Amino acid sequence: MTRLKTEDISHIKASLDKYNRDLIVKTGATLGQIAAYAAETGEEKVCRNFKVAVIPFTCGRGIIEGFTQAVASITGFLGFNSFVTENTDAGGVAEAVEKGAEILMMADDDKFVAINRVTARVSDNGEATGRGYAAALDLMAGGLRNRNVLILGAGPVGKGAALALAKLGAKISIFDIKPRCSNRLAEEVHEKTGITVRTEGNLDRALLVNKIIYDATPAPSFIHKRHITPDTFIAAPGIPLGVDSEALPEVADRLLHDPLEIGVATMIYDVCKQA
Ligand code: PYL
């Protein structure tokens, strides 16, 4: 998971309304409806009485200016009473509990989690992002059952995507720059779902053959104009964007891409949905 920069997220709060309208045009669903679909619940079954605290963590490479504020703006946009704690780290956790927050959200360099203190539900950003984008791609492409989907990247997001896409009935192939990682993910998907997943060895060929592409890699600008056709759909969670600047105009209206929104929305619905 590439570490976000302030400039990747500083626009989020001001652009959530436009981002949501863009999602409706592309998928027919709002950010909340996509999160509900990914969390396998209904918007009406998500408890918005829970208070959300987002806690800055200074460990490792430290605070990303604007990160906790961006997260709180997304959960606030979805109707949750949300705040960023004044204190960081352990002090921030204590402050969150003292201020009556049931939902705690925090990120160090390796993990970004949402925790429901009341129900003990936990959601991890990597897996939730993978599942949230799979749900959005299913809606944007008009259903993925029995359709070929190429997953690029066998990390936490790619794994979340593969398991979610298998559940949606897609015919999955996986490419990772390390073939052993592709093979390991294919084995894990088969063990957990019984579905056989193909592995791809040649990236360029895979991009030319597949029309539905899920870019779960941290690589920039490797999807080129020659890979794009009018039937191409791309899900591209996170930063940087794998689609290069020449290809972007060719697929912009069939591309899902954001630094945080769908992942955070899926996380908060995961931990606030009624049993
Ligand atoms: C969770 C994001 C999604 C993509 N990359 C992940 C990332 O940037 N992780 C690091 C987050 C650090 C946050 C910092 C703070 O401001 O609290 N500890």
Short mmCIF file of C-alpha atoms and ligand atoms in Angstrom, two decimals:
data_model
loop_
_atom_site.label_atom_id
_atom_site.label_comp_id
_atom_site.label_asym_id
_atom_site.label_seq_id
_atom_site.Cartn_x
_atom_site.Cartn_y
_atom_site.Cartn_z
CA MET A 1 0.00 0.00 0.00
CA THR A 2 1.64 3.26 -1.09
CA ARG A 3 1.84 5.90 1.66
CA LEU A 4 -0.50 8.78 0.86
CA LYS A 5 0.73 12.35 0.67
CA THR A 6 -1.11 15.45 1.89
CA GLU A 7 -1.69 16.59 -1.69
CA ASP A 8 -3.43 13.27 -2.47
CA ILE A 9 -6.10 13.87 0.18
CA SER A 10 -6.34 17.61 0.87
CA HIS A 11 -9.10 17.99 -1.79
CA ILE A 12 -11.34 15.22 -0.45
CA LYS A 13 -13.56 17.16 1.96
CA ALA A 14 -14.45 19.90 -0.54
CA SER A 15 -15.07 17.48 -3.41
CA LEU A 16 -17.24 14.80 -1.76
CA ASP A 17 -20.51 16.05 -3.29
CA LYS A 18 -19.03 16.09 -6.80
CA TYR A 19 -17.28 12.76 -6.21
CA ASN A 20 -20.62 11.23 -5.13
CA ARG A 21 -22.39 12.59 -8.24
CA ASP A 22 -19.60 11.16 -10.39
CA LEU A 23 -20.08 7.75 -8.75
CA ILE A 24 -23.82 7.86 -9.48
CA VAL A 25 -23.13 8.59 -13.17
CA LYS A 26 -20.60 5.74 -13.44
CA THR A 27 -22.20 3.07 -11.25
CA GLY A 28 -25.80 4.16 -10.68
CA ALA A 29 -25.05 4.12 -6.95
CA THR A 30 -23.97 6.60 -4.31
CA LEU A 31 -20.89 6.12 -2.13
CA GLY A 32 -23.17 4.88 0.67
CA GLN A 33 -24.99 2.45 -1.62
CA ILE A 34 -21.68 1.05 -2.87
CA ALA A 35 -20.46 0.63 0.71
CA ALA A 36 -23.71 -1.07 1.70
CA TYR A 37 -23.38 -3.43 -1.29
CA ALA A 38 -19.77 -4.21 -0.34
CA ALA A 39 -20.70 -4.70 3.32
CA GLU A 40 -23.58 -6.96 2.28
CA THR A 41 -26.13 -4.85 4.09
CA GLY A 42 -28.76 -2.20 3.35
CA GLU A 43 -28.30 1.53 3.97
CA GLU A 44 -31.28 1.35 6.34
CA LYS A 45 -29.48 -1.33 8.40
CA VAL A 46 -26.44 0.83 9.12
CA CYS A 47 -26.54 2.36 12.60
CA ARG A 48 -25.62 6.04 12.33
CA ASN A 49 -26.01 6.62 16.06
CA PHE A 50 -22.43 5.48 16.55
CA LYS A 51 -19.98 8.32 17.14
CA VAL A 52 -16.74 8.10 15.12
CA ALA A 53 -13.33 9.20 16.43
CA VAL A 54 -10.36 9.33 14.05
CA ILE A 55 -7.09 9.25 15.95
CA PRO A 56 -3.77 10.56 14.52
CA PHE A 57 -0.83 8.18 15.05
CA THR A 58 2.72 9.57 15.18
CA CYS A 59 4.57 6.21 15.02
CA GLY A 60 6.80 5.15 12.16
CA ARG A 61 6.89 7.77 9.41
CA GLY A 62 4.47 9.86 11.43
CA ILE A 63 1.35 11.88 10.80
CA ILE A 64 0.19 12.65 7.24
CA GLU A 65 -1.15 16.21 7.43
CA GLY A 66 -4.84 16.04 6.54
CA PHE A 67 -5.20 12.24 6.66
CA THR A 68 -7.40 11.97 9.78
CA GLN A 69 -9.39 15.02 8.69
CA ALA A 70 -10.04 13.42 5.29
CA VAL A 71 -11.21 10.19 6.92
CA ALA A 72 -13.54 12.07 9.29
CA SER A 73 -14.95 14.09 6.35
CA ILE A 74 -15.88 10.86 4.54
CA THR A 75 -17.63 9.29 7.55
CA GLY A 76 -19.28 12.67 8.24
CA PHE A 77 -20.49 12.82 4.62
CA LEU A 78 -22.11 9.39 5.16
CA GLY A 79 -24.06 10.74 8.14
CA PHE A 80 -21.90 9.74 11.10
CA ASN A 81 -21.09 12.16 13.92
CA SER A 82 -17.30 12.22 13.42
CA PHE A 83 -14.34 14.03 14.94
CA VAL A 84 -10.55 13.96 14.94
CA THR A 85 -9.10 13.65 18.44
CA GLU A 86 -6.95 16.52 19.73
CA ASN A 87 -4.51 14.01 21.21
CA THR A 88 -2.53 11.47 19.22
CA ASP A 89 -1.71 7.78 19.79
CA ALA A 90 -2.68 6.31 23.20
CA GLY A 91 -3.85 9.71 24.43
CA GLY A 92 -6.08 9.97 21.37
CA VAL A 93 -7.58 6.54 22.02
CA ALA A 94 -8.31 7.54 25.64
CA GLU A 95 -9.84 10.83 24.46
CA ALA A 96 -12.02 9.00 21.95
CA VAL A 97 -13.39 6.70 24.66
CA GLU A 98 -13.83 9.57 27.14
CA LYS A 99 -15.81 11.50 24.50
CA GLY A 100 -18.10 8.52 23.99
CA ALA A 101 -16.96 7.38 20.55
CA GLU A 102 -18.05 3.83 19.77
CA ILE A 103 -16.04 3.69 16.52
CA LEU A 104 -12.28 4.23 16.58
CA MET A 105 -10.35 4.69 13.32
CA MET A 106 -6.57 4.88 13.25
CA ALA A 107 -3.64 4.15 10.95
CA ASP A 108 0.03 3.42 11.44
CA ASP A 109 2.40 2.78 8.53
CA ASP A 110 1.13 -0.76 7.99
CA LYS A 111 -2.52 -0.93 9.04
CA PHE A 112 -5.55 1.36 8.87
CA VAL A 113 -8.41 -0.05 10.92
CA ALA A 114 -11.92 0.74 12.10
CA ILE A 115 -12.94 -0.75 15.45
CA ASN A 116 -16.43 -0.86 16.94
CA ARG A 117 -15.86 -0.87 20.73
CA VAL A 118 -19.43 -2.02 21.38
CA THR A 119 -19.72 -4.93 18.94
CA ALA A 120 -15.98 -5.75 18.67
CA ARG A 121 -16.31 -5.59 14.86
CA VAL A 122 -13.06 -4.68 13.07
CA SER A 123 -12.49 -3.67 9.45
CA ASP A 124 -9.12 -3.40 7.71
CA ASN A 125 -8.66 -0.75 5.02
CA GLY A 126 -6.78 -2.99 2.56
CA GLU A 127 -9.37 -5.77 2.53
CA ALA A 128 -12.30 -3.32 2.70
CA THR A 129 -10.92 -1.30 -0.21
CA GLY A 130 -10.51 -4.47 -2.25
CA ARG A 131 -14.11 -5.48 -1.54
CA GLY A 132 -15.54 -1.96 -1.94
CA TYR A 133 -14.01 -1.51 -5.38
CA ALA A 134 -15.16 -4.97 -6.46
CA ALA A 135 -18.72 -3.96 -5.56
CA ALA A 136 -18.39 -0.65 -7.43
CA LEU A 137 -16.88 -2.37 -10.48
CA ASP A 138 -19.76 -4.90 -10.49
CA LEU A 139 -22.23 -2.01 -10.58
CA MET A 140 -20.28 0.00 -13.17
CA ALA A 141 -19.81 -2.95 -15.55
CA GLY A 142 -23.43 -4.10 -15.23
CA GLY A 143 -22.69 -7.34 -13.35
CA LEU A 144 -19.49 -9.42 -13.35
CA ARG A 145 -20.97 -12.94 -13.15
CA ASN A 146 -19.20 -15.19 -15.72
CA ARG A 147 -17.18 -12.25 -17.03
CA ASN A 148 -13.37 -12.20 -17.20
CA VAL A 149 -11.72 -9.85 -14.71
CA LEU A 150 -7.96 -9.28 -14.59
CA ILE A 151 -6.60 -8.45 -11.14
CA LEU A 152 -3.19 -6.76 -11.08
CA GLY A 153 -1.38 -7.04 -7.76
CA ALA A 154 -1.69 -9.80 -5.15
CA GLY A 155 -1.28 -7.63 -2.05
CA PRO A 156 -3.95 -6.86 0.63
CA VAL A 157 -6.19 -4.93 -1.79
CA GLY A 158 -5.79 -7.51 -4.56
CA LYS A 159 -6.61 -10.29 -2.10
CA GLY A 160 -9.75 -8.47 -0.88
CA ALA A 161 -10.69 -7.92 -4.50
CA ALA A 162 -10.13 -11.54 -5.54
CA LEU A 163 -12.29 -12.97 -2.75
CA ALA A 164 -15.05 -10.43 -3.40
CA LEU A 165 -14.95 -10.92 -7.19
CA ALA A 166 -15.07 -14.70 -6.72
CA LYS A 167 -18.20 -14.23 -4.63
CA LEU A 168 -19.67 -12.09 -7.42
CA GLY A 169 -19.10 -14.96 -9.87
CA ALA A 170 -16.36 -13.36 -11.95
CA LYS A 171 -13.85 -15.44 -13.93
CA ILE A 172 -10.64 -14.15 -12.36
CA SER A 173 -7.08 -14.07 -13.63
CA ILE A 174 -4.27 -12.62 -11.55
CA PHE A 175 -0.98 -10.99 -12.50
CA ASP A 176 1.61 -10.03 -9.93
CA ILE A 177 5.15 -8.93 -10.63
CA LYS A 178 6.18 -11.86 -8.40
CA PRO A 179 4.65 -15.05 -9.94
CA ARG A 180 4.79 -16.82 -6.59
CA CYS A 181 2.46 -14.15 -5.19
CA SER A 182 -0.03 -14.70 -8.02
CA ASN A 183 0.10 -18.45 -7.42
CA ARG A 184 -0.31 -18.04 -3.67
CA LEU A 185 -3.36 -15.81 -4.06
CA ALA A 186 -4.88 -18.18 -6.64
CA GLU A 187 -4.43 -21.05 -4.19
CA GLU A 188 -5.95 -19.06 -1.35
CA VAL A 189 -9.00 -18.08 -3.41
CA HIS A 190 -9.49 -21.73 -4.43
CA GLU A 191 -9.16 -22.91 -0.82
CA LYS A 192 -11.68 -20.33 0.44
CA THR A 193 -14.19 -20.32 -2.42
CA GLY A 194 -13.58 -23.46 -4.49
CA ILE A 195 -13.16 -21.23 -7.53
CA THR A 196 -10.23 -21.82 -9.87
CA VAL A 197 -8.30 -18.65 -10.66
CA ARG A 198 -5.95 -18.35 -13.64
CA THR A 199 -2.57 -16.69 -13.23
CA GLU A 200 -1.09 -14.50 -15.94
CA GLY A 201 2.62 -14.35 -16.71
CA ASN A 202 2.65 -11.67 -19.40
CA LEU A 203 1.33 -8.27 -18.30
CA ASP A 204 1.12 -6.66 -21.73
CA ARG A 205 -0.76 -9.59 -23.21
CA ALA A 206 -3.09 -9.74 -20.21
CA LEU A 207 -3.87 -6.02 -20.58
CA LEU A 208 -4.56 -6.44 -24.32
CA VAL A 209 -6.86 -9.43 -23.82
CA ASN A 210 -8.85 -8.31 -20.77
CA LYS A 211 -11.53 -5.63 -20.86
CA ILE A 212 -12.30 -5.53 -17.13
CA ILE A 213 -9.18 -4.59 -15.21
CA TYR A 214 -8.70 -4.23 -11.46
CA ASP A 215 -5.45 -2.38 -10.75
CA ALA A 216 -4.44 -3.20 -7.17
CA THR A 217 -0.77 -2.36 -7.74
CA PRO A 218 1.34 0.55 -6.46
CA ALA A 219 2.78 1.03 -9.96
CA PRO A 220 2.21 4.30 -11.85
CA SER A 221 1.30 4.79 -15.52
CA PHE A 222 1.71 1.28 -16.92
CA ILE A 223 -1.72 1.02 -18.57
CA HIS A 224 -1.40 2.64 -21.99
CA LYS A 225 -3.76 3.82 -24.73
CA ARG A 226 -3.20 0.60 -26.72
CA HIS A 227 -4.67 -1.37 -23.81
CA ILE A 228 -7.94 0.60 -23.82
CA THR A 229 -11.02 -0.19 -25.95
CA PRO A 230 -14.60 1.21 -25.73
CA ASP A 231 -15.47 -1.90 -23.67
CA THR A 232 -12.73 -1.38 -21.08
CA PHE A 233 -13.67 -0.88 -17.41
CA ILE A 234 -11.00 -0.14 -14.80
CA ALA A 235 -11.12 -0.17 -10.99
CA ALA A 236 -8.01 1.54 -9.64
CA PRO A 237 -8.01 2.07 -5.86
CA GLY A 238 -5.34 4.22 -4.31
CA ILE A 239 -2.39 6.30 -5.39
CA PRO A 240 -0.60 6.37 -7.82
CA LEU A 241 -2.91 5.77 -10.79
CA GLY A 242 -1.84 2.90 -13.07
CA VAL A 243 -3.53 4.49 -16.11
CA ASP A 244 -1.14 6.83 -17.95
CA SER A 245 -2.07 10.35 -19.06
CA GLU A 246 -2.60 9.33 -22.73
CA ALA A 247 -4.91 6.45 -21.81
CA LEU A 248 -6.87 8.39 -19.19
CA PRO A 249 -9.18 10.37 -21.54
CA GLU A 250 -10.01 7.09 -23.37
CA VAL A 251 -11.39 5.43 -20.22
CA ALA A 252 -12.15 8.30 -17.79
CA ASP A 253 -15.94 7.68 -17.77
CA ARG A 254 -15.39 3.95 -17.09
CA LEU A 255 -12.66 4.35 -14.45
CA LEU A 256 -13.10 4.18 -10.67
CA HIS A 257 -10.23 5.81 -8.79
CA ASP A 258 -9.86 7.56 -5.42
CA PRO A 259 -7.26 7.76 -2.64
CA LEU A 260 -9.55 6.84 0.29
CA GLU A 261 -13.30 7.30 -0.22
CA ILE A 262 -14.61 3.85 -1.19
CA GLY A 263 -12.30 2.07 1.27
CA VAL A 264 -13.27 4.27 4.22
CA ALA A 265 -16.97 4.07 3.34
CA THR A 266 -16.78 0.27 3.25
CA MET A 267 -14.91 0.16 6.56
CA ILE A 268 -17.44 2.29 8.42
CA TYR A 269 -20.39 0.32 7.01
CA ASP A 270 -18.63 -2.94 7.93
CA VAL A 271 -18.40 -1.97 11.60
CA CYS A 272 -21.73 -0.10 11.89
CA LYS A 273 -24.10 -2.47 10.07
CA GLN A 274 -26.63 -4.28 12.19
CA ALA A 275 -25.94 -8.00 12.69
C1 PYL B 1 -4.40 4.01 4.57
C2 PYL B 1 -3.72 4.54 3.36
C3 PYL B 1 -4.33 4.10 2.06
C4 PYL B 1 -3.18 4.06 1.14
N1 PYL B 1 -2.06 4.10 1.83
C5 PYL B 1 -2.27 4.07 3.23
C6 PYL B 1 -1.33 5.01 3.98
O1 PYL B 1 -0.98 6.08 3.50
N2 PYL B 1 -0.97 4.57 5.20
C7 PYL B 1 -0.20 5.40 6.13
C8 PYL B 1 -1.20 6.20 6.95
C9 PYL B 1 -0.44 6.93 8.06
C10 PYL B 1 -1.37 7.84 8.85
C11 PYL B 1 -0.64 8.56 9.96
C12 PYL B 1 -1.63 9.55 10.61
O2 PYL B 1 -1.77 10.67 10.07
O3 PYL B 1 -2.25 9.17 11.61
N3 PYL B 1 -0.12 7.62 10.97
#
